[in-house]
Short mmCIF file of C-alpha atoms in Angstrom, two decimals:
data_model
loop_
_atom_site.label_atom_id
_atom_site.label_comp_id
_atom_site.label_asym_id
_atom_site.label_seq_id
_atom_site.Cartn_x
_atom_site.Cartn_y
_atom_site.Cartn_z
CA MET A 9 12.06 -4.64 33.60
CA HIS A 10 8.61 -6.21 33.44
CA LEU A 11 6.92 -2.85 34.00
CA PHE A 12 9.15 -1.24 31.39
CA MET A 13 8.18 -3.91 28.84
CA LYS A 14 4.53 -3.52 29.78
CA PHE A 15 4.49 0.26 29.37
CA ILE A 16 6.54 0.24 26.16
CA LEU A 17 5.23 -2.82 24.33
CA ALA A 18 1.53 -2.39 25.07
CA PRO A 19 1.18 1.10 23.47
CA VAL A 20 3.46 0.16 20.56
CA LEU A 21 1.44 -2.97 19.77
CA PHE A 22 -1.79 -1.02 20.15
CA VAL A 23 -0.63 1.74 17.80
CA LEU A 24 0.63 -0.81 15.27
CA SER A 25 -2.63 -2.75 15.27
CA VAL A 26 -4.67 0.45 14.89
CA PHE A 27 -2.38 1.61 12.07
CA VAL A 28 -2.77 -1.70 10.22
CA ILE A 29 -6.55 -1.61 10.63
CA ILE A 30 -6.71 1.97 9.34
CA GLN A 31 -4.50 1.14 6.34
CA THR A 32 -6.56 -1.88 5.28
CA TYR A 33 -9.78 0.08 5.85
CA ARG A 34 -8.50 3.00 3.75
CA LYS A 35 -7.43 0.70 0.91
CA TYR A 36 -10.86 -0.92 0.88
CA LYS A 37 -12.67 2.42 1.13
CA ILE A 38 -10.58 4.01 -1.63
CA LYS A 39 -11.29 1.12 -4.03
CA HIS A 40 -14.97 1.27 -3.13
CA LEU A 41 -15.10 5.05 -3.61
CA LEU A 42 -13.28 4.87 -6.95
CA LYS A 43 -15.89 2.43 -8.25
CA LYS A 44 -18.66 4.74 -7.04
CA TRP A 45 -16.98 7.81 -8.57
CA GLU A 46 -16.59 6.04 -11.92
CA LYS A 47 -20.33 5.40 -12.01
CA ILE A 48 -21.21 8.96 -10.95
CA TYR A 49 -18.65 11.08 -12.81
CA HIS A 50 -17.95 8.85 -15.84
CA PRO A 51 -21.26 7.85 -17.44
CA PHE A 52 -19.49 8.10 -20.81
CA PRO A 53 -17.23 5.16 -21.78
CA LEU A 54 -13.68 5.30 -20.43
CA LYS A 55 -10.50 4.71 -22.42
CA LYS A 56 -10.22 1.09 -21.30
CA GLU A 57 -13.76 0.37 -22.54
CA ALA A 58 -13.34 2.22 -25.85
#
């Protein structure tokens, strides 16, 4: 039973932690990229500013 738990739980926890890290990283990157894209592709005032 201990080996079963070890071989099942360890990979599951590892995958979950990696998934969470990737999700948070992607959210941060997407926000960061959107701000960059606004500066690059929208030099003219946007609707919210007008």
